[in-house]
């Protein structure tokens, strides 16, 4: 058993079973649905189908990150057990949660000078961030030290490619990622924007593609263009989806057909309530290892 803990935020959007089986600890973000506060606890407080149905029916959402006091209490449970901590945060490009973790780190290092607390900005989100955590768990299980795993994460986090598309622009308009005028026109023309996460961990619109059928092909084309070894890609692939499993399944089937050397089947997860509060239903995200992300 290692002498350190690998940890992340619930926004890595893996299942409870996945986190448990890989021995990855996590701390939960928070959100409000029509002013009622919940924990972003992987769908335990509120099932994902109920959450997305409420959004589709007009419920308002608001999210809040983990604060420094929460991190301090969370980290201290491991420090008291004599464990060092490697915590990976949601991208600083979409959240200030890294700052909260760093404040807690500085406070606790004064009280536990013999322990190590290392914090990594994932520059990623949802199950892409989760795919990074899965690889870090592999490295820990291989016997790598906490410093070696930290260094690997910093060196390779931009090799984790994130591509998204949405068939419902409502919540991208509400969040200001797409203008109201562009959203109305896009809806009339049946446009599905294709976005990625850049090297600053920010979500960037890249292409405007008409029809869901075409954008499903286009997102897999991006994997072919950017994946490590192209069509010979032999690593894992994750997908996240928000109340559109059939669309995600169609993408997964196409990936599995086009990349015959893939490591296992594509894993499909649900976009959690924090990220989902901003995307709404109808979003599919594809994650894989490949070329280093750029601006």
mmCIF file of C-alpha atoms in Angstrom:
data_model
loop_
_atom_site.group_PDB
_atom_site.id
_atom_site.type_symbol
_atom_site.label_atom_id
_atom_site.label_comp_id
_atom_site.label_asym_id
_atom_site.label_seq_id
_atom_site.Cartn_x
_atom_site.Cartn_y
_atom_site.Cartn_z
ATOM 1 C CA UNK A 1 0.000 0.000 0.000
ATOM 2 C CA UNK A 2 1.360 3.448 -0.933
ATOM 3 C CA UNK A 3 2.116 6.083 1.670
ATOM 4 C CA UNK A 4 0.190 8.763 -0.170
ATOM 5 C CA UNK A 5 -3.349 9.467 -1.315
ATOM 6 C CA UNK A 6 -4.390 10.326 -4.868
ATOM 7 C CA UNK A 7 -7.332 12.695 -4.747
ATOM 8 C CA UNK A 8 -9.502 14.830 -7.007
ATOM 9 C CA UNK A 9 -12.791 16.726 -7.097
ATOM 10 C CA UNK A 10 -16.134 15.113 -7.878
ATOM 11 C CA UNK A 11 -16.038 17.003 -11.191
ATOM 12 C CA UNK A 12 -13.800 14.247 -12.612
ATOM 13 C CA UNK A 13 -17.180 12.604 -13.348
ATOM 14 C CA UNK A 14 -16.314 8.967 -12.770
ATOM 15 C CA UNK A 15 -18.628 6.584 -10.951
ATOM 16 C CA UNK A 16 -18.460 5.793 -7.257
ATOM 17 C CA UNK A 17 -17.428 2.233 -8.136
ATOM 18 C CA UNK A 18 -14.657 3.486 -10.407
ATOM 19 C CA UNK A 19 -13.225 5.800 -7.744
ATOM 20 C CA UNK A 20 -13.408 3.039 -5.144
ATOM 21 C CA UNK A 21 -11.860 0.342 -7.337
ATOM 22 C CA UNK A 22 -8.915 2.594 -8.268
ATOM 23 C CA UNK A 23 -8.527 3.903 -4.696
ATOM 24 C CA UNK A 24 -9.003 7.522 -5.781
ATOM 25 C CA UNK A 25 -10.427 9.811 -3.097
ATOM 26 C CA UNK A 26 -12.617 12.780 -4.016
ATOM 27 C CA UNK A 27 -14.223 15.873 -2.514
ATOM 28 C CA UNK A 28 -17.594 17.187 -3.689
ATOM 29 C CA UNK A 29 -18.505 20.479 -5.305
ATOM 30 C CA UNK A 30 -21.948 21.974 -4.551
ATOM 31 C CA UNK A 31 -24.837 23.186 -6.663
ATOM 32 C CA UNK A 32 -28.289 24.701 -6.270
ATOM 33 C CA UNK A 33 -31.349 23.611 -8.207
ATOM 34 C CA UNK A 34 -34.110 26.219 -7.928
ATOM 35 C CA UNK A 35 -32.301 27.605 -4.849
ATOM 36 C CA UNK A 36 -32.167 24.250 -3.038
ATOM 37 C CA UNK A 37 -28.555 23.289 -2.276
ATOM 38 C CA UNK A 38 -27.169 19.832 -3.016
ATOM 39 C CA UNK A 39 -23.808 18.114 -3.008
ATOM 40 C CA UNK A 40 -22.331 17.135 -6.372
ATOM 41 C CA UNK A 41 -21.926 13.590 -5.042
ATOM 42 C CA UNK A 42 -22.006 11.486 -8.210
ATOM 43 C CA UNK A 43 -25.783 11.380 -8.395
ATOM 44 C CA UNK A 44 -26.457 10.070 -4.875
ATOM 45 C CA UNK A 45 -28.348 13.112 -3.559
ATOM 46 C CA UNK A 46 -30.213 13.532 -6.819
ATOM 47 C CA UNK A 47 -30.223 10.969 -9.642
ATOM 48 C CA UNK A 48 -28.818 12.361 -12.865
ATOM 49 C CA UNK A 49 -31.987 11.681 -14.862
ATOM 50 C CA UNK A 50 -34.045 13.694 -12.374
ATOM 51 C CA UNK A 51 -31.483 16.538 -12.419
ATOM 52 C CA UNK A 52 -31.438 16.856 -16.212
ATOM 53 C CA UNK A 53 -35.208 16.511 -16.462
ATOM 54 C CA UNK A 54 -35.538 19.439 -14.052
ATOM 55 C CA UNK A 55 -33.158 21.532 -16.167
ATOM 56 C CA UNK A 56 -35.071 20.660 -19.323
ATOM 57 C CA UNK A 57 -38.247 21.830 -17.587
ATOM 58 C CA UNK A 58 -36.707 25.221 -16.781
ATOM 59 C CA UNK A 59 -35.145 24.744 -13.338
ATOM 60 C CA UNK A 60 -32.353 27.221 -12.586
ATOM 61 C CA UNK A 61 -28.944 25.980 -11.454
ATOM 62 C CA UNK A 62 -26.033 27.587 -9.667
ATOM 63 C CA UNK A 63 -22.715 25.968 -8.747
ATOM 64 C CA UNK A 64 -20.141 26.603 -6.021
ATOM 65 C CA UNK A 65 -16.635 25.234 -5.730
ATOM 66 C CA UNK A 66 -15.043 23.568 -2.730
ATOM 67 C CA UNK A 67 -13.817 26.297 -0.366
ATOM 68 C CA UNK A 68 -10.533 26.413 1.549
ATOM 69 C CA UNK A 69 -12.086 25.384 4.887
ATOM 70 C CA UNK A 70 -13.637 22.304 3.278
ATOM 71 C CA UNK A 71 -10.312 21.368 1.727
ATOM 72 C CA UNK A 72 -8.577 21.828 5.056
ATOM 73 C CA UNK A 73 -10.938 19.411 6.823
ATOM 74 C CA UNK A 74 -10.766 16.938 3.938
ATOM 75 C CA UNK A 75 -6.972 16.972 3.646
ATOM 76 C CA UNK A 76 -6.463 16.742 7.387
ATOM 77 C CA UNK A 77 -8.200 13.367 7.596
ATOM 78 C CA UNK A 78 -5.395 11.893 5.478
ATOM 79 C CA UNK A 79 -2.607 13.808 7.202
ATOM 80 C CA UNK A 80 -3.715 12.487 10.584
ATOM 81 C CA UNK A 81 -3.335 8.977 9.158
ATOM 82 C CA UNK A 82 0.280 9.774 8.260
ATOM 83 C CA UNK A 83 -0.484 9.985 4.525
ATOM 84 C CA UNK A 84 0.897 12.476 2.013
ATOM 85 C CA UNK A 85 -1.564 13.896 -0.533
ATOM 86 C CA UNK A 86 -1.541 14.408 -4.293
ATOM 87 C CA UNK A 87 -4.689 16.362 -5.133
ATOM 88 C CA UNK A 88 -5.674 17.197 -8.721
ATOM 89 C CA UNK A 89 -8.197 19.999 -9.238
ATOM 90 C CA UNK A 90 -10.740 20.866 -11.893
ATOM 91 C CA UNK A 91 -9.242 23.147 -14.565
ATOM 92 C CA UNK A 92 -8.299 26.654 -13.461
ATOM 93 C CA UNK A 93 -9.645 27.732 -16.838
ATOM 94 C CA UNK A 94 -13.209 27.145 -15.660
ATOM 95 C CA UNK A 95 -12.998 27.247 -11.852
ATOM 96 C CA UNK A 96 -11.074 28.910 -9.028
ATOM 97 C CA UNK A 97 -10.988 25.706 -6.985
ATOM 98 C CA UNK A 98 -7.210 25.337 -7.310
ATOM 99 C CA UNK A 99 -6.801 28.513 -5.257
ATOM 100 C CA UNK A 100 -8.931 27.038 -2.474
ATOM 101 C CA UNK A 101 -6.808 23.890 -2.434
ATOM 102 C CA UNK A 102 -3.598 25.930 -2.319
ATOM 103 C CA UNK A 103 -4.825 28.008 0.631
ATOM 104 C CA UNK A 104 -5.623 24.825 2.553
ATOM 105 C CA UNK A 105 -2.254 23.332 1.588
ATOM 106 C CA UNK A 106 -0.345 26.340 2.941
ATOM 107 C CA UNK A 107 -2.297 26.329 6.210
ATOM 108 C CA UNK A 108 -1.840 22.601 6.802
ATOM 109 C CA UNK A 109 1.847 22.508 5.887
ATOM 110 C CA UNK A 110 2.491 24.744 8.880
ATOM 111 C CA UNK A 111 0.766 22.255 11.191
ATOM 112 C CA UNK A 112 2.086 19.106 9.498
ATOM 113 C CA UNK A 113 5.619 20.047 8.353
ATOM 114 C CA UNK A 114 6.580 16.379 8.020
ATOM 115 C CA UNK A 115 3.850 15.700 5.424
ATOM 116 C CA UNK A 116 3.642 16.552 1.701
ATOM 117 C CA UNK A 117 0.631 18.104 -0.004
ATOM 118 C CA UNK A 118 1.032 18.449 -3.765
ATOM 119 C CA UNK A 119 -1.655 20.159 -5.859
ATOM 120 C CA UNK A 120 -1.988 19.808 -9.642
ATOM 121 C CA UNK A 121 -4.204 21.907 -11.919
ATOM 122 C CA UNK A 122 -5.630 19.265 -14.270
ATOM 123 C CA UNK A 123 -6.397 21.818 -17.003
ATOM 124 C CA UNK A 124 -9.229 19.400 -17.737
ATOM 125 C CA UNK A 125 -12.814 18.629 -16.877
ATOM 126 C CA UNK A 126 -15.378 15.854 -16.569
ATOM 127 C CA UNK A 127 -14.228 12.357 -17.507
ATOM 128 C CA UNK A 128 -11.192 13.771 -19.314
ATOM 129 C CA UNK A 129 -10.005 14.870 -15.903
ATOM 130 C CA UNK A 130 -11.141 11.407 -14.768
ATOM 131 C CA UNK A 131 -9.006 9.721 -17.437
ATOM 132 C CA UNK A 132 -5.998 11.621 -16.078
ATOM 133 C CA UNK A 133 -6.802 10.390 -12.570
ATOM 134 C CA UNK A 134 -7.036 6.823 -13.833
ATOM 135 C CA UNK A 135 -3.528 7.073 -15.319
ATOM 136 C CA UNK A 136 -2.135 8.555 -12.093
ATOM 137 C CA UNK A 137 -3.607 5.603 -10.199
ATOM 138 C CA UNK A 138 -1.784 3.298 -12.628
ATOM 139 C CA UNK A 139 1.509 5.042 -11.876
ATOM 140 C CA UNK A 140 0.929 4.823 -8.127
ATOM 141 C CA UNK A 141 0.146 1.112 -8.444
ATOM 142 C CA UNK A 142 3.384 0.637 -10.383
ATOM 143 C CA UNK A 143 5.241 1.910 -7.323
ATOM 144 C CA UNK A 144 5.978 5.459 -8.430
ATOM 145 C CA UNK A 145 6.628 7.985 -5.663
ATOM 146 C CA UNK A 146 4.295 10.911 -5.057
ATOM 147 C CA UNK A 147 6.879 13.247 -6.620
ATOM 148 C CA UNK A 148 7.174 11.044 -9.717
ATOM 149 C CA UNK A 149 3.397 10.937 -10.175
ATOM 150 C CA UNK A 150 3.162 14.714 -9.659
ATOM 151 C CA UNK A 151 5.896 15.342 -12.245
ATOM 152 C CA UNK A 152 4.203 13.000 -14.734
ATOM 153 C CA UNK A 153 0.866 14.782 -14.297
ATOM 154 C CA UNK A 154 2.428 18.196 -14.925
ATOM 155 C CA UNK A 155 4.353 16.919 -17.957
ATOM 156 C CA UNK A 156 1.448 15.072 -19.616
ATOM 157 C CA UNK A 157 -1.823 16.771 -18.604
ATOM 158 C CA UNK A 158 -2.010 18.630 -21.939
ATOM 159 C CA UNK A 159 -1.822 15.326 -23.819
ATOM 160 C CA UNK A 160 -5.332 14.560 -22.575
ATOM 161 C CA UNK A 161 -7.584 15.727 -25.422
ATOM 162 C CA UNK A 162 -11.143 16.957 -24.730
ATOM 163 C CA UNK A 163 -13.758 17.369 -27.492
ATOM 164 C CA UNK A 164 -17.427 18.261 -26.897
ATOM 165 C CA UNK A 165 -20.565 18.790 -28.917
ATOM 166 C CA UNK A 166 -24.079 19.800 -27.926
ATOM 167 C CA UNK A 167 -27.427 19.316 -29.589
ATOM 168 C CA UNK A 168 -29.126 21.813 -27.243
ATOM 169 C CA UNK A 169 -27.713 25.355 -27.131
ATOM 170 C CA UNK A 170 -30.056 26.625 -24.402
ATOM 171 C CA UNK A 171 -27.602 26.426 -21.553
ATOM 172 C CA UNK A 172 -24.590 27.571 -23.559
ATOM 173 C CA UNK A 173 -26.598 30.735 -24.298
ATOM 174 C CA UNK A 174 -27.618 31.096 -20.649
ATOM 175 C CA UNK A 175 -23.999 30.751 -19.532
ATOM 176 C CA UNK A 176 -22.747 33.292 -22.069
ATOM 177 C CA UNK A 177 -20.631 30.833 -24.065
ATOM 178 C CA UNK A 178 -22.815 31.478 -27.120
ATOM 179 C CA UNK A 179 -24.649 34.741 -27.817
ATOM 180 C CA UNK A 180 -28.429 34.691 -27.788
ATOM 181 C CA UNK A 181 -28.579 35.707 -31.457
ATOM 182 C CA UNK A 182 -26.069 33.034 -32.490
ATOM 183 C CA UNK A 183 -27.980 30.492 -30.420
ATOM 184 C CA UNK A 184 -31.314 31.286 -32.039
ATOM 185 C CA UNK A 185 -29.816 31.136 -35.526
ATOM 186 C CA UNK A 186 -27.948 27.963 -34.628
ATOM 187 C CA UNK A 187 -31.144 26.344 -33.429
ATOM 188 C CA UNK A 188 -33.001 27.262 -36.595
ATOM 189 C CA UNK A 189 -30.184 25.878 -38.763
ATOM 190 C CA UNK A 190 -29.789 22.754 -36.616
ATOM 191 C CA UNK A 191 -26.178 23.663 -35.812
ATOM 192 C CA UNK A 192 -24.284 21.568 -33.251
ATOM 193 C CA UNK A 193 -21.133 23.396 -32.086
ATOM 194 C CA UNK A 194 -17.981 21.313 -31.702
ATOM 195 C CA UNK A 195 -15.714 22.578 -28.924
ATOM 196 C CA UNK A 196 -12.480 21.557 -27.254
ATOM 197 C CA UNK A 197 -10.466 22.442 -24.153
ATOM 198 C CA UNK A 198 -7.309 24.413 -24.926
ATOM 199 C CA UNK A 199 -3.928 24.558 -23.217
ATOM 200 C CA UNK A 200 -5.260 26.975 -20.590
ATOM 201 C CA UNK A 201 -8.036 24.576 -19.673
ATOM 202 C CA UNK A 202 -10.720 26.768 -21.230
ATOM 203 C CA UNK A 203 -13.637 25.550 -23.342
ATOM 204 C CA UNK A 204 -13.259 26.936 -26.880
ATOM 205 C CA UNK A 205 -15.790 26.701 -29.771
ATOM 206 C CA UNK A 206 -13.985 25.336 -32.852
ATOM 207 C CA UNK A 207 -16.532 24.352 -35.514
ATOM 208 C CA UNK A 208 -20.203 24.947 -36.346
ATOM 209 C CA UNK A 209 -21.583 21.743 -37.824
ATOM 210 C CA UNK A 210 -25.096 21.233 -39.153
ATOM 211 C CA UNK A 211 -26.970 18.150 -37.936
ATOM 212 C CA UNK A 212 -26.254 15.696 -35.168
ATOM 213 C CA UNK A 213 -25.291 12.956 -37.624
ATOM 214 C CA UNK A 214 -22.459 15.071 -39.039
ATOM 215 C CA UNK A 215 -21.144 16.268 -35.676
ATOM 216 C CA UNK A 216 -20.956 12.679 -34.411
ATOM 217 C CA UNK A 217 -18.700 11.835 -37.340
ATOM 218 C CA UNK A 218 -16.752 15.062 -36.881
ATOM 219 C CA UNK A 219 -15.899 14.453 -33.230
ATOM 220 C CA UNK A 220 -14.466 11.025 -34.098
ATOM 221 C CA UNK A 221 -12.555 12.643 -36.979
ATOM 222 C CA UNK A 222 -10.896 14.898 -34.390
ATOM 223 C CA UNK A 223 -9.829 11.827 -32.447
ATOM 224 C CA UNK A 224 -8.306 10.371 -35.612
ATOM 225 C CA UNK A 225 -6.434 13.642 -36.209
ATOM 226 C CA UNK A 226 -5.139 14.125 -32.662
ATOM 227 C CA UNK A 227 -4.955 10.713 -30.975
ATOM 228 C CA UNK A 228 -1.616 9.218 -30.082
ATOM 229 C CA UNK A 229 -0.601 6.986 -33.047
ATOM 230 C CA UNK A 230 -3.711 7.970 -35.011
ATOM 231 C CA UNK A 231 -5.816 4.979 -36.006
ATOM 232 C CA UNK A 232 -3.374 2.734 -34.131
ATOM 233 C CA UNK A 233 -4.375 4.393 -30.854
ATOM 234 C CA UNK A 234 -4.115 1.702 -28.176
ATOM 235 C CA UNK A 235 -4.933 3.525 -24.943
ATOM 236 C CA UNK A 236 -8.232 4.109 -23.120
ATOM 237 C CA UNK A 237 -11.073 6.308 -24.323
ATOM 238 C CA UNK A 238 -13.773 7.862 -22.125
ATOM 239 C CA UNK A 239 -17.024 9.592 -23.030
ATOM 240 C CA UNK A 240 -19.268 11.762 -20.853
ATOM 241 C CA UNK A 241 -22.880 12.550 -21.717
ATOM 242 C CA UNK A 242 -25.757 14.561 -20.270
ATOM 243 C CA UNK A 243 -29.139 12.865 -20.742
ATOM 244 C CA UNK A 244 -28.268 11.750 -24.281
ATOM 245 C CA UNK A 245 -26.895 8.247 -23.840
ATOM 246 C CA UNK A 246 -27.909 7.088 -27.325
ATOM 247 C CA UNK A 247 -25.838 9.861 -28.918
ATOM 248 C CA UNK A 248 -22.877 8.908 -26.720
ATOM 249 C CA UNK A 249 -23.331 5.246 -27.615
ATOM 250 C CA UNK A 250 -23.270 6.128 -31.305
ATOM 251 C CA UNK A 251 -19.976 7.979 -30.825
ATOM 252 C CA UNK A 252 -18.558 5.062 -28.808
ATOM 253 C CA UNK A 253 -19.549 2.536 -31.471
ATOM 254 C CA UNK A 254 -17.869 4.609 -34.150
ATOM 255 C CA UNK A 255 -14.693 4.983 -32.057
ATOM 256 C CA UNK A 256 -14.528 1.250 -31.376
ATOM 257 C CA UNK A 257 -14.971 0.506 -35.075
ATOM 258 C CA UNK A 258 -12.421 3.042 -36.270
ATOM 259 C CA UNK A 259 -9.762 2.311 -33.609
ATOM 260 C CA UNK A 260 -9.443 -1.494 -33.459
ATOM 261 C CA UNK A 261 -6.414 -1.414 -31.110
ATOM 262 C CA UNK A 262 -8.274 0.539 -28.420
ATOM 263 C CA UNK A 263 -7.575 -0.599 -24.859
ATOM 264 C CA UNK A 264 -10.907 -2.200 -23.941
ATOM 265 C CA UNK A 265 -14.318 -0.739 -24.712
ATOM 266 C CA UNK A 266 -15.096 2.958 -24.572
ATOM 267 C CA UNK A 267 -16.238 3.870 -21.053
ATOM 268 C CA UNK A 268 -19.372 6.052 -21.017
ATOM 269 C CA UNK A 269 -19.994 8.179 -17.918
ATOM 270 C CA UNK A 270 -22.547 10.833 -17.028
ATOM 271 C CA UNK A 271 -21.607 14.505 -16.924
ATOM 272 C CA UNK A 272 -22.038 15.376 -13.263
ATOM 273 C CA UNK A 273 -24.218 18.062 -11.771
ATOM 274 C CA UNK A 274 -21.514 20.747 -11.578
ATOM 275 C CA UNK A 275 -20.392 20.578 -15.205
ATOM 276 C CA UNK A 276 -23.941 19.680 -16.261
ATOM 277 C CA UNK A 277 -25.309 22.833 -14.650
ATOM 278 C CA UNK A 278 -23.469 24.751 -17.373
ATOM 279 C CA UNK A 279 -23.883 22.394 -20.339
ATOM 280 C CA UNK A 280 -27.447 21.261 -19.688
ATOM 281 C CA UNK A 281 -28.777 18.099 -21.361
ATOM 282 C CA UNK A 282 -27.668 17.127 -24.851
ATOM 283 C CA UNK A 283 -23.870 17.301 -24.520
ATOM 284 C CA UNK A 284 -21.444 14.529 -25.501
ATOM 285 C CA UNK A 285 -17.735 14.759 -24.626
ATOM 286 C CA UNK A 286 -14.935 12.549 -25.971
ATOM 287 C CA UNK A 287 -11.593 12.109 -24.178
ATOM 288 C CA UNK A 288 -8.385 10.399 -25.297
ATOM 289 C CA UNK A 289 -4.584 10.669 -25.071
ATOM 290 C CA UNK A 290 -2.897 12.385 -27.974
ATOM 291 C CA UNK A 291 -1.084 15.442 -29.277
ATOM 292 C CA UNK A 292 -0.362 18.217 -26.803
ATOM 293 C CA UNK A 293 -3.173 20.763 -26.657
ATOM 294 C CA UNK A 294 -2.428 24.247 -27.931
ATOM 295 C CA UNK A 295 -4.160 27.606 -27.803
#
